[in-house]
GROMACS .gro file of C-alpha atoms in nm:
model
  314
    1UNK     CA    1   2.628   0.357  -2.098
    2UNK     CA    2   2.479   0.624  -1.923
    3UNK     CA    3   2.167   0.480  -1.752
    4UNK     CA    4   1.974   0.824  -1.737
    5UNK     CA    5   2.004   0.936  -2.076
    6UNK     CA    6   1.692   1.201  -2.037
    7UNK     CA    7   1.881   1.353  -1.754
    8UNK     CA    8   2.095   1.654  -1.811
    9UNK     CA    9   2.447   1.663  -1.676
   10UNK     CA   10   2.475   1.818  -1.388
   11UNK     CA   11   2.429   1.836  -0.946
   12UNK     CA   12   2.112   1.635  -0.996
   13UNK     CA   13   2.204   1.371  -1.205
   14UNK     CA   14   2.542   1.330  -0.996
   15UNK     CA   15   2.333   1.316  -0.688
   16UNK     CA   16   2.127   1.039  -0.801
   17UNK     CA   17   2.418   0.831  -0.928
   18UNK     CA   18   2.609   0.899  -0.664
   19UNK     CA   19   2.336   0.759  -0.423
   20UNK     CA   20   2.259   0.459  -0.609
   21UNK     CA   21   2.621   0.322  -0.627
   22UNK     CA   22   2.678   0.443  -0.264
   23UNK     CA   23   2.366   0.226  -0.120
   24UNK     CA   24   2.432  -0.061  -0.291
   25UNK     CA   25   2.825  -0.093  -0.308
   26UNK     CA   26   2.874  -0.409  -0.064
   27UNK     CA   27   3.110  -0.312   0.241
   28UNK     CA   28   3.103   0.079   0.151
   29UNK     CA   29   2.960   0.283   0.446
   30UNK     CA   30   2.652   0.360   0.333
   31UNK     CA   31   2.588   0.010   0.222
   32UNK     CA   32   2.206  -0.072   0.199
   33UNK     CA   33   2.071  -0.433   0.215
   34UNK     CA   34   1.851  -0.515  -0.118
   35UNK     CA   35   1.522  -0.587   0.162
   36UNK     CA   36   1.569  -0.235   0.291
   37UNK     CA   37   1.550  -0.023  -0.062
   38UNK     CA   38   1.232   0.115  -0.046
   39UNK     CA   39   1.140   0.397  -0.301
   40UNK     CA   40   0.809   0.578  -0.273
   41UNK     CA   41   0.695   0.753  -0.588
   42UNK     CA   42   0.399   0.967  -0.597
   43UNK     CA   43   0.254   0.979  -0.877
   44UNK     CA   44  -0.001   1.245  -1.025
   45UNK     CA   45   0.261   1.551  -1.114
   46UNK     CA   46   0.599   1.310  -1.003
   47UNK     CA   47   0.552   1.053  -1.240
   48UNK     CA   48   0.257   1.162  -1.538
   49UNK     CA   49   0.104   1.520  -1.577
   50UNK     CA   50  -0.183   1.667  -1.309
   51UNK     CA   51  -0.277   1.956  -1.576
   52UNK     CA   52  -0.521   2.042  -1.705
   53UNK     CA   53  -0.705   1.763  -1.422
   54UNK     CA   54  -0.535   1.500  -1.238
   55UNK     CA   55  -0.618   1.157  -1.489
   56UNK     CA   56  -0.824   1.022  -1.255
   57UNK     CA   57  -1.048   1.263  -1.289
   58UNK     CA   58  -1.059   1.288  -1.643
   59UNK     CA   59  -1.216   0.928  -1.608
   60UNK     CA   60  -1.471   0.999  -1.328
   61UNK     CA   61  -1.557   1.365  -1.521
   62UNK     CA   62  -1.665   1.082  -1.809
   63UNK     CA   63  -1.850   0.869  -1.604
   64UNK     CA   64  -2.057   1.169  -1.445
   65UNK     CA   65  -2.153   1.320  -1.812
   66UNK     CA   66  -2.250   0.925  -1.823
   67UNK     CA   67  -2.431   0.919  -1.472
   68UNK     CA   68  -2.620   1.268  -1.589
   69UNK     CA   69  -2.723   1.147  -1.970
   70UNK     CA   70  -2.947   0.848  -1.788
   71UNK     CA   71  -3.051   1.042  -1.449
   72UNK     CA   72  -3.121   1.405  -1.616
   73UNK     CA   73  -3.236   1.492  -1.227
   74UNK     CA   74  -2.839   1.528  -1.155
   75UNK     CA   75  -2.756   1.769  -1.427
   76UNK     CA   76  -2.847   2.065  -1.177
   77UNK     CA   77  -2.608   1.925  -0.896
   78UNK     CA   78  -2.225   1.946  -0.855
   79UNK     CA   79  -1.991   1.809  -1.063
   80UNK     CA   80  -2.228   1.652  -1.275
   81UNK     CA   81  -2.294   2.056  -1.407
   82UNK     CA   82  -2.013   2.065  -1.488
   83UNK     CA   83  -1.890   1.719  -1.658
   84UNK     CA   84  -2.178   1.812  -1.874
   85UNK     CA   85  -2.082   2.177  -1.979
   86UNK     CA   86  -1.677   2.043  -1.988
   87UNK     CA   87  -1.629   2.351  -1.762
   88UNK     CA   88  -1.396   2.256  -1.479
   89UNK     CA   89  -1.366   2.556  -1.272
   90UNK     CA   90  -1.600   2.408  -0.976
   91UNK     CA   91  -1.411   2.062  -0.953
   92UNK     CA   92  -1.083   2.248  -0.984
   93UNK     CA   93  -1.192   2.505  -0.694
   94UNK     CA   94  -1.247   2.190  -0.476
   95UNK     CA   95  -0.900   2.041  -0.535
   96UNK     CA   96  -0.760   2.428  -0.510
   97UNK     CA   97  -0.963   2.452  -0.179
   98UNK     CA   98  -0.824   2.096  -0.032
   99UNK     CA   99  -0.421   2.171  -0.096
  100UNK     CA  100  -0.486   2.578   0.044
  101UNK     CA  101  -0.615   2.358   0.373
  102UNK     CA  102  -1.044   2.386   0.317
  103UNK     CA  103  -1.187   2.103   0.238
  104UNK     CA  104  -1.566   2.240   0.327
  105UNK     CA  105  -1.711   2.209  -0.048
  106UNK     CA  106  -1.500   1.800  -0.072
  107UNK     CA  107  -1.775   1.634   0.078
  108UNK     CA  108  -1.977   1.672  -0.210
  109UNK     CA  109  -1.722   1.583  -0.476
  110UNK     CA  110  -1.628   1.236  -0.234
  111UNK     CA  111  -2.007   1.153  -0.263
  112UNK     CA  112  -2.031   1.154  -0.668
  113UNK     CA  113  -1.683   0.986  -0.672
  114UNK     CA  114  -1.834   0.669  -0.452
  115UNK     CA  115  -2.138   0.731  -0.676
  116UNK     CA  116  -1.973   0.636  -0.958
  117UNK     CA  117  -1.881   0.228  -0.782
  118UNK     CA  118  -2.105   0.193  -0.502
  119UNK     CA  119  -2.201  -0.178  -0.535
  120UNK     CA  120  -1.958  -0.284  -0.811
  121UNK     CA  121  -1.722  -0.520  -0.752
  122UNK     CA  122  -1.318  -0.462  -0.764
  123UNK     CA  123  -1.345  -0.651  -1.136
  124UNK     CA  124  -1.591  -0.471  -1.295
  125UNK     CA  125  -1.453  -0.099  -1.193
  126UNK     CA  126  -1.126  -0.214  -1.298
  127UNK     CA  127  -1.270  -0.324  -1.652
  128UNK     CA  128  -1.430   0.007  -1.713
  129UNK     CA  129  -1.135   0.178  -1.596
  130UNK     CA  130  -0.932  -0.032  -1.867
  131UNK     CA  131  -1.160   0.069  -2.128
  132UNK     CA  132  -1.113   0.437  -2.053
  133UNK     CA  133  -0.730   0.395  -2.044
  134UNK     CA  134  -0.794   0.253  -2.435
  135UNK     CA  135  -0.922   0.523  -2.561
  136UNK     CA  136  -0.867   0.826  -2.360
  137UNK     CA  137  -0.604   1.113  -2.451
  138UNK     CA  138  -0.434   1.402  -2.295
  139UNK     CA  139  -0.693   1.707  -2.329
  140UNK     CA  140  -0.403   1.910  -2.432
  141UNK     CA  141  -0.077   1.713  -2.512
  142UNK     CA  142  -0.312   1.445  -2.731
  143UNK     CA  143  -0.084   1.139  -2.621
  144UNK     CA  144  -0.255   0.818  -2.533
  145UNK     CA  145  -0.173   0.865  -2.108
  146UNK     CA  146   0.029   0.554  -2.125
  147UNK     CA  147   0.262   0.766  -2.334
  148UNK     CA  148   0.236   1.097  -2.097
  149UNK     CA  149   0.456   0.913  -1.818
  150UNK     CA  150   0.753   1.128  -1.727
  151UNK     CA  151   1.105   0.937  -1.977
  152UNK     CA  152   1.285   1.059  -1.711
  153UNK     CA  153   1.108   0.904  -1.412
  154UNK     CA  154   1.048   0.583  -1.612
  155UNK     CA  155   1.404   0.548  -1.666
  156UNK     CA  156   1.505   0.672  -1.270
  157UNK     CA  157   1.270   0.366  -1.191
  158UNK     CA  158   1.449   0.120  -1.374
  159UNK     CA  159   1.792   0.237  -1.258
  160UNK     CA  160   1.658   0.153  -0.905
  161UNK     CA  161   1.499  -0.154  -1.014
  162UNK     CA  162   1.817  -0.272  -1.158
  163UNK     CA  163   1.971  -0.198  -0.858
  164UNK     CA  164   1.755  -0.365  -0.597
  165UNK     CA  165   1.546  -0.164  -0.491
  166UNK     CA  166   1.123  -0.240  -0.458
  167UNK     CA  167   0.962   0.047  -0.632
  168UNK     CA  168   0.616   0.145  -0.499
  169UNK     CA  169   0.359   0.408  -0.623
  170UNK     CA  170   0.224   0.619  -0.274
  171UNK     CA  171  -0.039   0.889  -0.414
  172UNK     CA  172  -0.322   1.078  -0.335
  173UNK     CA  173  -0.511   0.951  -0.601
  174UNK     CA  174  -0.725   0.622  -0.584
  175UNK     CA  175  -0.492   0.336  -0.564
  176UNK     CA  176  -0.715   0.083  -0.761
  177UNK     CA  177  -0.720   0.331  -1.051
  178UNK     CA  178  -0.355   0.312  -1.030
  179UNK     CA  179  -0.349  -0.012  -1.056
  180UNK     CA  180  -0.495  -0.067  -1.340
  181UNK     CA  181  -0.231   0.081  -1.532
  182UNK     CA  182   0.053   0.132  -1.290
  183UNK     CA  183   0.286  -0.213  -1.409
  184UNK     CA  184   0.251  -0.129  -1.755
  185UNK     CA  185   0.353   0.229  -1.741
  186UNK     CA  186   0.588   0.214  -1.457
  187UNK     CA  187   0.647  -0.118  -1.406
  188UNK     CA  188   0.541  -0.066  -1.011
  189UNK     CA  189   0.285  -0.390  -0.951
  190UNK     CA  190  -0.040  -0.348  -0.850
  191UNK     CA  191   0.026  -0.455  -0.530
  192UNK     CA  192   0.289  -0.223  -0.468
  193UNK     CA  193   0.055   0.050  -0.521
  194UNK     CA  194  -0.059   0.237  -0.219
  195UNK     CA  195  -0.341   0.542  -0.229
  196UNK     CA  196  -0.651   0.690  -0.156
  197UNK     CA  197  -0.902   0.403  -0.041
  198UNK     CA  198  -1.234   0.334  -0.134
  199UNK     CA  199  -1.436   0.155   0.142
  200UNK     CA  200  -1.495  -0.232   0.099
  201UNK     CA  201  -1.765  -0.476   0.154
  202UNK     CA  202  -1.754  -0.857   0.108
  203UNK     CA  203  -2.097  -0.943  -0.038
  204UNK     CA  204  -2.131  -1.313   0.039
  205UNK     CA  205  -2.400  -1.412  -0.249
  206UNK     CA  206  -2.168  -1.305  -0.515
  207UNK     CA  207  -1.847  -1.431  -0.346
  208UNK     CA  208  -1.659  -1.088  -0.439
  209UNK     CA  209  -1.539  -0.751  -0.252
  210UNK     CA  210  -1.761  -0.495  -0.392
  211UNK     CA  211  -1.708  -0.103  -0.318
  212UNK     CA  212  -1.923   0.070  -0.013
  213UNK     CA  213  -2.036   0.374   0.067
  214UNK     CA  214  -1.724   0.573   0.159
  215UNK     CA  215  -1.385   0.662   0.125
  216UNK     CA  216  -1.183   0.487   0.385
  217UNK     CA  217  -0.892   0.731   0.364
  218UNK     CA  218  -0.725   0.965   0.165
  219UNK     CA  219  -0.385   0.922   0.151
  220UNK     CA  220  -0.189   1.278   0.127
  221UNK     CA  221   0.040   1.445   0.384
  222UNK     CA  222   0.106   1.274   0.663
  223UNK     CA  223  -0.156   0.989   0.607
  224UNK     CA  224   0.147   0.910   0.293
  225UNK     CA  225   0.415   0.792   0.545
  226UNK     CA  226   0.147   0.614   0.774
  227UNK     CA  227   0.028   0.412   0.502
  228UNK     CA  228   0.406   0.332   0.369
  229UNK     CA  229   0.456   0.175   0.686
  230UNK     CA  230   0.142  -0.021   0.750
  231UNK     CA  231   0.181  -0.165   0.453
  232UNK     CA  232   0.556  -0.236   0.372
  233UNK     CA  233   0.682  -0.205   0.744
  234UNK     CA  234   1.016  -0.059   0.602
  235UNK     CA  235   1.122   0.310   0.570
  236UNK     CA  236   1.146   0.446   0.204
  237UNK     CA  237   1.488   0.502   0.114
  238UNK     CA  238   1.418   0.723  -0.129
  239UNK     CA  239   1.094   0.936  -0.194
  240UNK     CA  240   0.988   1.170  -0.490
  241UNK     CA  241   0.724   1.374  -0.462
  242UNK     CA  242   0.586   1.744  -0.618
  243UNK     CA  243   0.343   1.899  -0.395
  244UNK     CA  244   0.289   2.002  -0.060
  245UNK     CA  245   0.129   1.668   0.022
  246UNK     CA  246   0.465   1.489  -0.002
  247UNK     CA  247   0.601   1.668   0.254
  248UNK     CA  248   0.559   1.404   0.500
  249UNK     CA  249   0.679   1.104   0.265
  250UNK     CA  250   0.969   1.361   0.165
  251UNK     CA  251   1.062   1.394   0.561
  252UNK     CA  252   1.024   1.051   0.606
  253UNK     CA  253   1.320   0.932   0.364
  254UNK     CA  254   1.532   1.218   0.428
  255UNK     CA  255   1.555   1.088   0.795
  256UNK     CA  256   1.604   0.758   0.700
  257UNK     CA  257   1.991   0.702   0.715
  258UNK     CA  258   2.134   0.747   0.402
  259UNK     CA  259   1.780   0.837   0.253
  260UNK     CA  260   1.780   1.105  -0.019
  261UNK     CA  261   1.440   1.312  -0.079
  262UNK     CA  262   1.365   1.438  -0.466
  263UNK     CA  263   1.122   1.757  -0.507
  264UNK     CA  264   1.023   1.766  -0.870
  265UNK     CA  265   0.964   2.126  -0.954
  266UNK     CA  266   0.748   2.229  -1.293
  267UNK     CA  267   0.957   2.504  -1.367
  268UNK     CA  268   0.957   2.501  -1.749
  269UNK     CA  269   0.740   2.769  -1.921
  270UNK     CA  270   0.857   2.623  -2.252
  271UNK     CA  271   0.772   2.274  -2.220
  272UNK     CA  272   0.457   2.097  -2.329
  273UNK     CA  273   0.387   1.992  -1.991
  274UNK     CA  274   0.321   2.365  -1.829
  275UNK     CA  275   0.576   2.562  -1.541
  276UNK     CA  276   0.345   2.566  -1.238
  277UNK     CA  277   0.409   2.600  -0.829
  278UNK     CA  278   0.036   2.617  -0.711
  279UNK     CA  279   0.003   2.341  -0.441
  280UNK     CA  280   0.369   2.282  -0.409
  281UNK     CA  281   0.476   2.632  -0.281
  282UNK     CA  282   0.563   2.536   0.112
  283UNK     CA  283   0.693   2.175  -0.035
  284UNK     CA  284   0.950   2.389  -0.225
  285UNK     CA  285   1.042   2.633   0.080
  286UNK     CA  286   1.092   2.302   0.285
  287UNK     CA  287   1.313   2.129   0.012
  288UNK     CA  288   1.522   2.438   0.045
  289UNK     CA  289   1.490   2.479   0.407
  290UNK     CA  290   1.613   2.106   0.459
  291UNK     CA  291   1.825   2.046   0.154
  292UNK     CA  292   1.655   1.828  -0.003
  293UNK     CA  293   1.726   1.753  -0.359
  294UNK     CA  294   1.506   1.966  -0.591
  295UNK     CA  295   1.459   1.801  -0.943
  296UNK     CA  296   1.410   2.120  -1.225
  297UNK     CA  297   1.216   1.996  -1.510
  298UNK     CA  298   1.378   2.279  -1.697
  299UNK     CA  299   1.765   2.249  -1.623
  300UNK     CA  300   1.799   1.899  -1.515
  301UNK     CA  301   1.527   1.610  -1.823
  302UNK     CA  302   1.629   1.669  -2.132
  303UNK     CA  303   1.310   1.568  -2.280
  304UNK     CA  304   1.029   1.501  -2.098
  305UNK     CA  305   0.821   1.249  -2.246
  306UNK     CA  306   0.891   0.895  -2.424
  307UNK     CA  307   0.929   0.885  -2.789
  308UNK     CA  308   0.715   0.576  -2.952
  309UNK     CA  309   1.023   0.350  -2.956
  310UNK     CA  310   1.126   0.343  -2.628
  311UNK     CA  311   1.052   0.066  -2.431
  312UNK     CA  312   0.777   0.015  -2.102
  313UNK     CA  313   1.007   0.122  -1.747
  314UNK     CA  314   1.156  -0.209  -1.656
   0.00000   0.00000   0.00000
């Protein structure tokens, strides 16, 4: 039974078999211990769509038009304009800005983020953020997001799975948004989920860890391997990535011995989910540069998305 069955024939899909039975065949040479199979997913463009907007911000662009509706003072300022007009050129010229290396106009997209959960404990936000995931749809491909996960990633996560290795989700976006959702799409637990953090603050009279006043970090480029090893104290193994903040994570497990790096590259004009390379341009001169394995969306997954019968990743 072929265990990738949204995966075309081909170097790709031989590479990643090939790798899987080569790490884990007991006293082959490149035999892996179970402890030591890390693989580091990102997630926004790896494992689900980042167009039209990243999914996280689809949420907070709801909870600004929110935020604006009972404060009408903030429907002048930045990106409360536009969550209120639905035009996203200005928050999408901040993200542009941040991956071309200018991150002059983020300050002011950080602040209305924390605006949205300064004070509110971890429960609460994570509530609200389970009532978006409910009702919320893909602004174009008008699929509940639980069903806009990548079939071919889902099912490259099980292989591993069934094979030993820990899965873990290492993106840019905010990791307790991930969480919410991140074990029933991808069956990655929540605390195997590692991103951008929000800072903390225990708050004694309510007994709870309630959200502060700024962003702690934000995990993308190099800060991605950093924060894989403070927090698992392994190596990845294997790491997938799409953009040129990966590049790091990518590097890591390529230097790991017998690690394998994956590049997924958007390169299907045909395909529901669009052909793209803004933001991942130098990640895909490095992949070539170092020979890293580049995945194509249009000659290597069959299909791209789940069909309603098929199962959660395992």
């Amino acid at each position: 039974m072929n265990p990738l069955p949204s995966w075309r024939d081909g170097r790709t899909h031989t590479t990643l078999l090939r790798f899987v039975d080569e790490v884990t065949t007991p006293g082959g040479p490149a035999f892996v211990p179970p402890e030591a199979r890390i693989a580091a997913f990102d997630n926004d463009g790896t494992l689900w769509p980042e167009l039209p907007m990243p999914v996280q911000l689809h949420h907070l662009t709801e909870q600004w038009r929110r935020m604006a509706a009972e404060r009408p003072e903030l429907a002048a300022e930045e990106p409360y304009a536009s969550a209120l007009t639905g035009d996203p050129t200005w928050i999408a010229s901040v993200v542009a800005a941040h991956y071309a290396g200018d991150d002059t106009p983020l300050p002011a997209l950080a602040e209305a983020v924390i605006a949205t959960q300064r004070g509110m404990d971890t429960a609460t936000l994570a509530a609200r953020i389970g009532e978006f995931f409910a009702t919320a749809r893909h602004p174009q491909l008008d699929r509940p997001y639980q069903a806009c996960a990548y079939q071919p990633m889902r099912e490259l996560l099980g292989l591993l799975r069934g094979h030993g290795f820990t899965t873990v989700i290492v993106s840019g976006g905010g990791r307790d948004f991930m969480r919410v959702i991140s074990e029933e799409v991808y069956g990655v637990p929540p605390e195997r989920v590692i991103g951008s953090t929000p800072a903390l603050r225990w708050d004694p009279d309510r007994a709870d860890v309630v959200y502060g006043d700024g962003i702690e970090l934000l995990d993308d480029g190099p800060e991605k391997p950093l924060r894989i090893w403070s927090r698992l104290g392994r190596r990845p193994l294997l790491a997938c990535g799409n953009s040129n903040g990966d590049i790091d994570m990518l590097a890591y497990a390529a230097a790991t011995p017998g690690g394998l790096a994956l590049l997924v590259h958007h390169d299907d004009p045909d395909r529901a989910d669009p052909a793209y390379d803004t933001g991942a341009e130098q990640a895909l001169s490095e992949a070539a540069r170092r020979g890293w394995t580049t995945v194509s969306v249009r000659d290597d997954w069959s299909r791209v998305f789940p069909s309603p019968d098929d199962t959660p990743a395992p």
